[in-house]
Amino acid sequence: MNSYSAIPRRALLALPALIGTAKAQAARPVALATTGMVGDLVRGVGGNALTTETLIGEGVDPHLFRPTRNDIARILRADALFYNGHRLEGRMHEVLDRAAAQGKPSLAVAEAIPRSRLRQHDDYPDAADPHVWMDPMLWAEALPAIAATLGRLPRLPNLEAGVASTRAQLQRLDAYARDVLAPIPAGQRVLVTAHDAFAYFGLRYQFGVESIQGLSTEAEASLAKIEAMVRLIVDRRIPAIFTESSVPDRAVRALIQGVAARGHQVRLGGTLFSDSMGRPGTYRGTYEGMMDHNITTISRALGGSAPERGLNGRL
C-alpha cells in the first residue's frame, strides 16, 4: 500500500508551499528580546524580514528573572540581541555582556535614549529609571537605534518604513491617552501602584505617582512605607489604587485594609501591566494592547472618559 494513501490530496498539494514557508522562516535572522515591550518595538521595525522572539514570559518580573541554561543558549544563538538596560534585567548582566563581547549586534534599548531625557535611578548612580516604555513617545526615541542595530544583519531590507509605521502607532496611542485621561479632576490625578514603574507615564500625562516599592521589586515594602501611603490616600481622598500583573498584591491589599481602618474606602481600580505584557497571542500580549489596557483602566477608575473596550474596541 502506498504510504501516502492516508494523507489527503489537498495536504499533499500544500506541502511545497509549507516547505517554502519553513525555508523562508529559517532564512530569517533571529532577534531575541528580553521583554515583550522591547520585542514589539523590534518587531515593528524589522517586520516580516525578521524572526523576533522574547525571552521573559508573561507575568514574569524581569528584575528577578534568572536565565536558565536553555535561556543562555538562546541568547548566544540569536543573530541579534535587544534588551532594556538600565538594570531592568538585574540578574542577567553577565550573559548579556558575554553576548555583546562576541560581536553580536546588541542594543540596550532604553540606554539608546539620551540620558538627559530619563529619570535618575536612586539606587544606582550608573543607571536611570528603566521603565521608559510607559511613555510611548519617549519609547519611540529608541526606534532609530533599533534600525541601526538591525542594519548590521544581512538580508534585511530598508527599515525606514518599519520605523515610520511604528512611530505612527505610538503617536496614535499617545493621542488616545491624552484624550481619555484629560477629564480626570486635578485632585484625583494620583496613581498609586505596587512599585515605581509609572513615573514616565505620570510625567507624560500629568499624574502624581506614588508607589509602595521602589524602582526594583527586589526589596520588600516596609511597614513605615505602607503607613505613610495609608496617610496619603486618606488625606488626599484618593478613590482607587492599582495592583500590577507581575508584582504580588499583598502590599496593595494591606493598603486597602489600612485605609478602611481610617474610615476611608478606597477601591481596587484594576490590575495594570508594568514590567510584562499579557498572555502571548492576545491583544493585551502586545505593547499597544498592554498600554491601551493601562490607559483605559486608569481613566475609568479615576474619572476619565475612556470607552469600556479601549482604543481599538478589543479590551
mmCIF file of C-alpha atoms in Angstrom:
data_model
loop_
_atom_site.group_PDB
_atom_site.id
_atom_site.type_symbol
_atom_site.label_atom_id
_atom_site.label_comp_id
_atom_site.label_asym_id
_atom_site.label_seq_id
_atom_site.Cartn_x
_atom_site.Cartn_y
_atom_site.Cartn_z
ATOM 1 C CA MET A 1 0.000 0.000 0.000
ATOM 2 C CA ASN A 2 1.269 3.461 -0.897
ATOM 3 C CA SER A 3 2.450 5.146 2.311
ATOM 4 C CA TYR A 4 0.919 8.428 1.192
ATOM 5 C CA SER A 5 -2.564 6.984 0.643
ATOM 6 C CA ALA A 6 -3.733 8.054 4.113
ATOM 7 C CA ILE A 7 -2.720 11.678 3.515
ATOM 8 C CA PRO A 8 -5.446 13.876 1.971
ATOM 9 C CA ARG A 9 -4.572 15.022 -1.545
ATOM 10 C CA ARG A 10 -5.188 18.652 -0.526
ATOM 11 C CA ALA A 11 -2.486 18.341 2.170
ATOM 12 C CA LEU A 12 -0.038 16.862 -0.335
ATOM 13 C CA LEU A 13 -0.657 19.723 -2.738
ATOM 14 C CA ALA A 14 0.030 22.205 0.077
ATOM 15 C CA LEU A 15 3.373 20.655 1.028
ATOM 16 C CA PRO A 16 5.544 22.658 -1.417
ATOM 17 C CA ALA A 17 4.121 25.928 -0.091
ATOM 18 C CA LEU A 18 4.596 24.811 3.524
ATOM 19 C CA ILE A 19 8.175 23.739 2.818
ATOM 20 C CA GLY A 20 8.856 27.052 1.098
ATOM 21 C CA THR A 21 7.445 28.963 4.071
ATOM 22 C CA ALA A 22 9.551 26.929 6.503
ATOM 23 C CA LYS A 23 12.689 27.610 4.453
ATOM 24 C CA ALA A 24 11.901 31.322 4.343
ATOM 25 C CA GLN A 25 11.380 31.407 8.105
ATOM 26 C CA ALA A 26 14.601 29.511 8.672
ATOM 27 C CA ALA A 27 16.454 32.012 6.484
ATOM 28 C CA ARG A 28 15.284 34.982 8.516
ATOM 29 C CA PRO A 29 17.691 36.416 11.076
ATOM 30 C CA VAL A 30 16.559 35.823 14.662
ATOM 31 C CA ALA A 31 16.342 38.807 17.003
ATOM 32 C CA LEU A 32 15.927 37.881 20.659
ATOM 33 C CA ALA A 33 14.434 40.467 23.014
ATOM 34 C CA THR A 34 14.443 40.110 26.784
ATOM 35 C CA THR A 35 10.940 41.553 27.358
ATOM 36 C CA GLY A 36 7.753 41.761 25.341
ATOM 37 C CA MET A 37 7.861 45.559 25.293
ATOM 38 C CA VAL A 38 11.317 45.518 23.715
ATOM 39 C CA GLY A 39 10.310 42.687 21.394
ATOM 40 C CA ASP A 40 7.307 44.543 19.990
ATOM 41 C CA LEU A 41 9.410 47.606 19.224
ATOM 42 C CA VAL A 42 11.969 45.449 17.392
ATOM 43 C CA ARG A 43 9.215 43.525 15.571
ATOM 44 C CA GLY A 44 7.656 46.771 14.412
ATOM 45 C CA VAL A 45 10.929 47.903 12.827
ATOM 46 C CA GLY A 46 12.036 44.560 11.371
ATOM 47 C CA GLY A 47 8.640 43.314 10.246
ATOM 48 C CA ASN A 48 8.370 40.013 8.387
ATOM 49 C CA ALA A 49 12.017 40.103 7.318
ATOM 50 C CA LEU A 50 12.939 39.184 10.881
ATOM 51 C CA THR A 51 12.012 36.466 13.364
ATOM 52 C CA THR A 52 11.588 38.248 16.698
ATOM 53 C CA GLU A 53 11.443 36.161 19.870
ATOM 54 C CA THR A 54 11.009 37.094 23.539
ATOM 55 C CA LEU A 55 12.918 35.546 26.426
ATOM 56 C CA ILE A 56 10.996 36.609 29.556
ATOM 57 C CA GLY A 57 7.383 35.453 29.524
ATOM 58 C CA GLU A 58 4.013 36.720 30.666
ATOM 59 C CA GLY A 59 3.729 37.779 34.306
ATOM 60 C CA VAL A 60 7.446 37.287 34.989
ATOM 61 C CA ASP A 61 9.257 40.112 36.774
ATOM 62 C CA PRO A 62 12.419 40.980 34.774
ATOM 63 C CA HIS A 63 14.022 42.480 37.889
ATOM 64 C CA LEU A 64 14.064 38.984 39.424
ATOM 65 C CA PHE A 65 14.470 36.836 36.298
ATOM 66 C CA ARG A 66 17.343 34.345 36.351
ATOM 67 C CA PRO A 67 18.188 32.813 32.960
ATOM 68 C CA THR A 68 18.348 29.013 32.724
ATOM 69 C CA ARG A 69 20.947 27.145 30.679
ATOM 70 C CA ASN A 70 18.425 26.971 27.829
ATOM 71 C CA ASP A 71 17.872 30.729 28.065
ATOM 72 C CA ILE A 72 21.595 31.363 27.875
ATOM 73 C CA ALA A 73 21.839 29.096 24.833
ATOM 74 C CA ARG A 74 19.062 31.080 23.127
ATOM 75 C CA ILE A 75 20.860 34.347 23.867
ATOM 76 C CA LEU A 76 24.115 33.080 22.418
ATOM 77 C CA ARG A 77 22.426 31.548 19.339
ATOM 78 C CA ALA A 78 20.413 34.626 18.362
ATOM 79 C CA ASP A 79 21.621 36.747 15.449
ATOM 80 C CA ALA A 80 20.836 39.971 17.329
ATOM 81 C CA LEU A 81 20.053 40.747 20.949
ATOM 82 C CA PHE A 82 17.861 43.532 22.328
ATOM 83 C CA TYR A 83 17.344 44.247 25.996
ATOM 84 C CA ASN A 84 16.018 47.146 28.035
ATOM 85 C CA GLY A 85 19.098 48.053 30.061
ATOM 86 C CA HIS A 86 19.395 50.450 32.999
ATOM 87 C CA ARG A 87 19.398 47.394 35.280
ATOM 88 C CA LEU A 88 15.873 46.237 34.434
ATOM 89 C CA GLU A 89 17.268 42.769 33.747
ATOM 90 C CA GLY A 90 19.075 42.928 37.060
ATOM 91 C CA ARG A 91 20.371 39.344 37.147
ATOM 92 C CA MET A 92 21.389 38.968 33.517
ATOM 93 C CA HIS A 93 24.306 41.364 33.157
ATOM 94 C CA GLU A 94 27.000 38.738 32.768
ATOM 95 C CA VAL A 95 25.334 36.792 29.986
ATOM 96 C CA LEU A 96 24.277 39.977 28.153
ATOM 97 C CA ASP A 97 27.838 41.312 28.321
ATOM 98 C CA ARG A 98 29.155 37.954 27.120
ATOM 99 C CA ALA A 99 26.874 38.012 24.080
ATOM 100 C CA ALA A 100 27.895 41.574 23.207
ATOM 101 C CA ALA A 101 31.581 40.638 23.565
ATOM 102 C CA GLN A 102 31.127 38.042 20.800
ATOM 103 C CA GLY A 103 30.455 40.849 18.360
ATOM 104 C CA LYS A 104 26.754 40.041 18.132
ATOM 105 C CA PRO A 105 24.601 43.049 17.177
ATOM 106 C CA SER A 106 23.227 44.075 20.582
ATOM 107 C CA LEU A 107 21.348 47.057 21.927
ATOM 108 C CA ALA A 108 20.212 48.204 25.355
ATOM 109 C CA VAL A 109 17.107 49.939 24.014
ATOM 110 C CA ALA A 110 16.424 52.319 26.912
ATOM 111 C CA GLU A 111 20.107 53.278 27.024
ATOM 112 C CA ALA A 112 19.873 54.453 23.402
ATOM 113 C CA ILE A 113 17.684 57.339 24.602
ATOM 114 C CA PRO A 114 19.643 60.437 25.756
ATOM 115 C CA ARG A 115 20.276 60.266 29.493
ATOM 116 C CA SER A 116 19.049 63.842 29.859
ATOM 117 C CA ARG A 117 15.554 62.597 28.926
ATOM 118 C CA LEU A 118 15.480 59.955 31.677
ATOM 119 C CA ARG A 119 14.831 59.926 35.419
ATOM 120 C CA GLN A 120 17.594 59.255 37.886
ATOM 121 C CA HIS A 121 17.752 55.797 39.475
ATOM 122 C CA ASP A 122 18.042 56.480 43.209
ATOM 123 C CA ASP A 123 19.648 53.104 43.984
ATOM 124 C CA TYR A 124 22.214 53.067 41.157
ATOM 125 C CA PRO A 125 24.069 56.210 40.075
ATOM 126 C CA ASP A 126 25.204 54.454 36.871
ATOM 127 C CA ALA A 127 21.625 53.788 35.717
ATOM 128 C CA ALA A 128 18.373 55.622 35.029
ATOM 129 C CA ASP A 129 14.792 54.604 35.752
ATOM 130 C CA PRO A 130 14.405 51.715 33.267
ATOM 131 C CA HIS A 131 10.595 51.847 32.772
ATOM 132 C CA VAL A 132 10.827 54.034 29.677
ATOM 133 C CA TRP A 133 8.080 52.197 27.732
ATOM 134 C CA MET A 134 5.450 53.793 29.990
ATOM 135 C CA ASP A 135 5.757 56.947 27.850
ATOM 136 C CA PRO A 136 5.001 55.934 24.236
ATOM 137 C CA MET A 137 6.725 58.942 22.709
ATOM 138 C CA LEU A 138 9.849 58.523 24.821
ATOM 139 C CA TRP A 139 9.862 54.842 23.820
ATOM 140 C CA ALA A 140 9.698 55.949 20.173
ATOM 141 C CA GLU A 141 13.034 57.728 20.565
ATOM 142 C CA ALA A 142 14.765 54.319 20.536
ATOM 143 C CA LEU A 143 13.481 53.425 17.050
ATOM 144 C CA PRO A 144 16.462 54.802 15.049
ATOM 145 C CA ALA A 145 18.949 52.903 17.240
ATOM 146 C CA ILE A 146 16.978 49.673 16.756
ATOM 147 C CA ALA A 147 17.021 50.182 12.986
ATOM 148 C CA ALA A 148 20.766 50.857 13.056
ATOM 149 C CA THR A 149 21.416 47.679 15.065
ATOM 150 C CA LEU A 150 19.248 45.553 12.775
ATOM 151 C CA GLY A 151 21.045 47.133 9.830
ATOM 152 C CA ARG A 152 24.152 45.174 10.839
ATOM 153 C CA LEU A 153 22.379 41.929 9.918
ATOM 154 C CA PRO A 154 22.495 40.527 6.367
ATOM 155 C CA ARG A 155 19.491 40.179 4.073
ATOM 156 C CA LEU A 156 17.340 42.819 5.749
ATOM 157 C CA PRO A 157 15.539 45.386 3.560
ATOM 158 C CA ASN A 158 15.397 49.096 4.192
ATOM 159 C CA LEU A 159 13.923 49.583 7.668
ATOM 160 C CA GLU A 160 12.658 53.155 7.322
ATOM 161 C CA ALA A 161 9.082 52.025 6.643
ATOM 162 C CA GLY A 162 9.067 49.949 9.842
ATOM 163 C CA VAL A 163 10.346 52.889 11.861
ATOM 164 C CA ALA A 164 7.705 55.209 10.392
ATOM 165 C CA SER A 165 4.760 52.836 10.906
ATOM 166 C CA THR A 166 5.788 52.026 14.475
ATOM 167 C CA ARG A 167 6.204 55.698 15.313
ATOM 168 C CA ALA A 168 2.735 56.420 13.903
ATOM 169 C CA GLN A 169 1.237 53.652 16.065
ATOM 170 C CA LEU A 170 2.884 55.115 19.169
ATOM 171 C CA GLN A 171 1.645 58.611 18.289
ATOM 172 C CA ARG A 172 -1.916 57.299 17.967
ATOM 173 C CA LEU A 173 -1.643 55.586 21.360
ATOM 174 C CA ASP A 174 -0.320 58.786 22.921
ATOM 175 C CA ALA A 175 -3.156 60.847 21.443
ATOM 176 C CA TYR A 176 -5.713 58.402 22.876
ATOM 177 C CA ALA A 177 -4.100 58.637 26.317
ATOM 178 C CA ARG A 178 -4.179 62.424 26.298
ATOM 179 C CA ASP A 179 -7.818 62.444 25.221
ATOM 180 C CA VAL A 180 -9.252 59.977 27.756
ATOM 181 C CA LEU A 181 -7.100 60.992 30.735
ATOM 182 C CA ALA A 182 -7.669 64.747 30.369
ATOM 183 C CA PRO A 183 -11.104 64.827 32.114
ATOM 184 C CA ILE A 184 -9.772 63.294 35.357
ATOM 185 C CA PRO A 185 -10.126 66.001 38.063
ATOM 186 C CA ALA A 186 -6.883 67.517 39.348
ATOM 187 C CA GLY A 187 -7.447 66.170 42.857
ATOM 188 C CA GLN A 188 -7.742 62.611 41.566
ATOM 189 C CA ARG A 189 -4.691 62.651 39.310
ATOM 190 C CA VAL A 190 -2.681 60.429 41.639
ATOM 191 C CA LEU A 191 -1.612 56.961 40.553
ATOM 192 C CA VAL A 192 -0.950 54.604 43.480
ATOM 193 C CA THR A 193 0.713 51.322 42.463
ATOM 194 C CA ALA A 194 2.760 48.467 43.855
ATOM 195 C CA HIS A 195 6.194 49.577 42.609
ATOM 196 C CA ASP A 196 7.732 52.609 40.965
ATOM 197 C CA ALA A 197 7.126 51.704 37.319
ATOM 198 C CA PHE A 198 4.812 54.532 36.239
ATOM 199 C CA ALA A 199 6.835 57.722 36.705
ATOM 200 C CA TYR A 200 7.344 58.274 32.962
ATOM 201 C CA PHE A 201 3.605 57.753 32.494
ATOM 202 C CA GLY A 202 2.968 60.332 35.207
ATOM 203 C CA LEU A 203 5.329 62.862 33.672
ATOM 204 C CA ARG A 204 3.788 62.446 30.223
ATOM 205 C CA TYR A 205 0.160 62.677 31.321
ATOM 206 C CA GLN A 206 0.463 64.911 34.412
ATOM 207 C CA PHE A 207 -0.180 62.470 37.243
ATOM 208 C CA GLY A 208 1.379 62.275 40.627
ATOM 209 C CA VAL A 209 2.743 58.757 41.093
ATOM 210 C CA GLU A 210 3.071 57.046 44.457
ATOM 211 C CA SER A 211 4.358 53.501 44.906
ATOM 212 C CA ILE A 212 4.874 51.118 47.791
ATOM 213 C CA GLN A 213 8.173 49.728 46.485
ATOM 214 C CA GLY A 214 10.982 51.441 44.613
ATOM 215 C CA LEU A 215 12.187 51.064 41.020
ATOM 216 C CA SER A 216 13.190 47.456 41.610
ATOM 217 C CA THR A 217 10.851 44.870 43.110
ATOM 218 C CA GLU A 218 13.685 43.091 44.933
ATOM 219 C CA ALA A 219 13.161 44.961 48.221
ATOM 220 C CA GLU A 220 10.089 44.334 50.370
ATOM 221 C CA ALA A 221 7.897 47.270 51.350
ATOM 222 C CA SER A 222 8.414 48.381 54.936
ATOM 223 C CA LEU A 223 5.607 48.872 57.436
ATOM 224 C CA ALA A 224 6.621 52.518 57.699
ATOM 225 C CA LYS A 225 6.202 52.964 53.960
ATOM 226 C CA ILE A 226 2.770 51.327 53.982
ATOM 227 C CA GLU A 227 1.683 53.541 56.886
ATOM 228 C CA ALA A 228 2.862 56.658 55.021
ATOM 229 C CA MET A 229 0.909 55.547 51.944
ATOM 230 C CA VAL A 230 -2.223 54.983 54.061
ATOM 231 C CA ARG A 231 -1.994 58.564 55.367
ATOM 232 C CA LEU A 232 -1.529 59.906 51.834
ATOM 233 C CA ILE A 233 -4.569 58.056 50.452
ATOM 234 C CA VAL A 234 -6.772 59.174 53.363
ATOM 235 C CA ASP A 235 -5.572 62.793 53.293
ATOM 236 C CA ARG A 236 -5.963 63.117 49.511
ATOM 237 C CA ARG A 237 -9.216 61.114 49.423
ATOM 238 C CA ILE A 238 -7.803 59.056 46.559
ATOM 239 C CA PRO A 239 -10.655 56.931 45.133
ATOM 240 C CA ALA A 240 -8.770 53.986 43.627
ATOM 241 C CA ILE A 241 -5.393 52.234 43.699
ATOM 242 C CA PHE A 242 -3.928 49.581 41.399
ATOM 243 C CA THR A 243 -2.224 46.205 41.544
ATOM 244 C CA GLU A 244 0.300 45.046 38.925
ATOM 245 C CA SER A 245 0.287 41.846 36.911
ATOM 246 C CA SER A 246 3.923 40.937 37.615
ATOM 247 C CA VAL A 247 4.061 42.008 41.298
ATOM 248 C CA PRO A 248 2.362 40.230 44.252
ATOM 249 C CA ASP A 249 -0.613 42.214 45.547
ATOM 250 C CA ARG A 250 -0.015 41.696 49.297
ATOM 251 C CA ALA A 251 1.123 45.255 49.956
ATOM 252 C CA VAL A 252 -1.724 46.800 47.940
ATOM 253 C CA ARG A 253 -4.273 44.704 49.872
ATOM 254 C CA ALA A 254 -2.646 45.871 53.119
ATOM 255 C CA LEU A 255 -3.100 49.472 51.954
ATOM 256 C CA ILE A 256 -6.800 48.955 51.313
ATOM 257 C CA GLN A 257 -7.250 47.467 54.796
ATOM 258 C CA GLY A 258 -5.235 50.248 56.445
ATOM 259 C CA VAL A 259 -7.217 52.933 54.670
ATOM 260 C CA ALA A 260 -10.520 51.279 55.660
ATOM 261 C CA ALA A 261 -9.396 51.304 59.298
ATOM 262 C CA ARG A 262 -9.061 55.097 58.981
ATOM 263 C CA GLY A 263 -12.645 55.440 57.745
ATOM 264 C CA HIS A 264 -11.940 55.966 54.035
ATOM 265 C CA GLN A 265 -12.974 53.464 51.380
ATOM 266 C CA VAL A 266 -10.506 53.124 48.513
ATOM 267 C CA ARG A 267 -11.391 50.649 45.813
ATOM 268 C CA LEU A 268 -9.141 48.469 43.685
ATOM 269 C CA GLY A 269 -9.132 50.231 40.332
ATOM 270 C CA GLY A 270 -7.807 47.227 38.441
ATOM 271 C CA THR A 271 -4.607 45.412 37.605
ATOM 272 C CA LEU A 272 -2.058 47.226 35.440
ATOM 273 C CA PHE A 273 0.684 45.776 33.281
ATOM 274 C CA SER A 274 4.009 47.149 34.456
ATOM 275 C CA ASP A 275 7.104 45.028 33.741
ATOM 276 C CA SER A 276 5.458 42.437 31.499
ATOM 277 C CA MET A 277 2.647 42.286 28.957
ATOM 278 C CA GLY A 278 -0.388 39.998 28.793
ATOM 279 C CA ARG A 279 -0.683 36.455 27.510
ATOM 280 C CA PRO A 280 1.101 35.862 24.159
ATOM 281 C CA GLY A 281 -1.278 35.708 21.229
ATOM 282 C CA THR A 282 -3.792 38.079 22.838
ATOM 283 C CA TYR A 283 -4.332 41.799 22.327
ATOM 284 C CA ARG A 284 -3.061 42.534 25.840
ATOM 285 C CA GLY A 285 0.005 40.480 24.916
ATOM 286 C CA THR A 286 1.112 43.286 22.573
ATOM 287 C CA TYR A 287 2.662 46.599 23.581
ATOM 288 C CA GLU A 288 -0.291 48.518 22.118
ATOM 289 C CA GLY A 289 -2.773 46.281 23.929
ATOM 290 C CA MET A 290 -0.856 46.481 27.194
ATOM 291 C CA MET A 291 -0.797 50.272 27.126
ATOM 292 C CA ASP A 292 -4.395 50.521 25.901
ATOM 293 C CA HIS A 293 -5.407 48.363 28.881
ATOM 294 C CA ASN A 294 -3.429 50.529 31.327
ATOM 295 C CA ILE A 295 -4.658 53.853 29.932
ATOM 296 C CA THR A 296 -8.274 52.706 29.781
ATOM 297 C CA THR A 297 -8.193 51.133 33.266
ATOM 298 C CA ILE A 298 -6.687 54.242 34.859
ATOM 299 C CA SER A 299 -9.090 56.565 33.063
ATOM 300 C CA ARG A 300 -12.200 54.628 34.051
ATOM 301 C CA ALA A 301 -11.095 54.152 37.682
ATOM 302 C CA LEU A 302 -10.185 57.789 38.325
ATOM 303 C CA GLY A 303 -12.915 59.644 36.449
ATOM 304 C CA GLY A 304 -11.741 59.906 32.840
ATOM 305 C CA SER A 305 -13.664 59.323 29.622
ATOM 306 C CA ALA A 306 -12.255 56.085 28.178
ATOM 307 C CA PRO A 307 -14.648 53.741 26.358
ATOM 308 C CA GLU A 308 -15.127 50.415 28.106
ATOM 309 C CA ARG A 309 -13.307 48.434 25.412
ATOM 310 C CA GLY A 310 -10.493 50.893 24.853
ATOM 311 C CA LEU A 311 -8.750 52.424 21.866
ATOM 312 C CA ASN A 312 -9.454 49.650 19.358
ATOM 313 C CA GLY A 313 -12.555 48.064 20.919
ATOM 314 C CA ARG A 314 -10.533 44.946 21.793
ATOM 315 C CA LEU A 315 -10.301 45.037 25.569
#
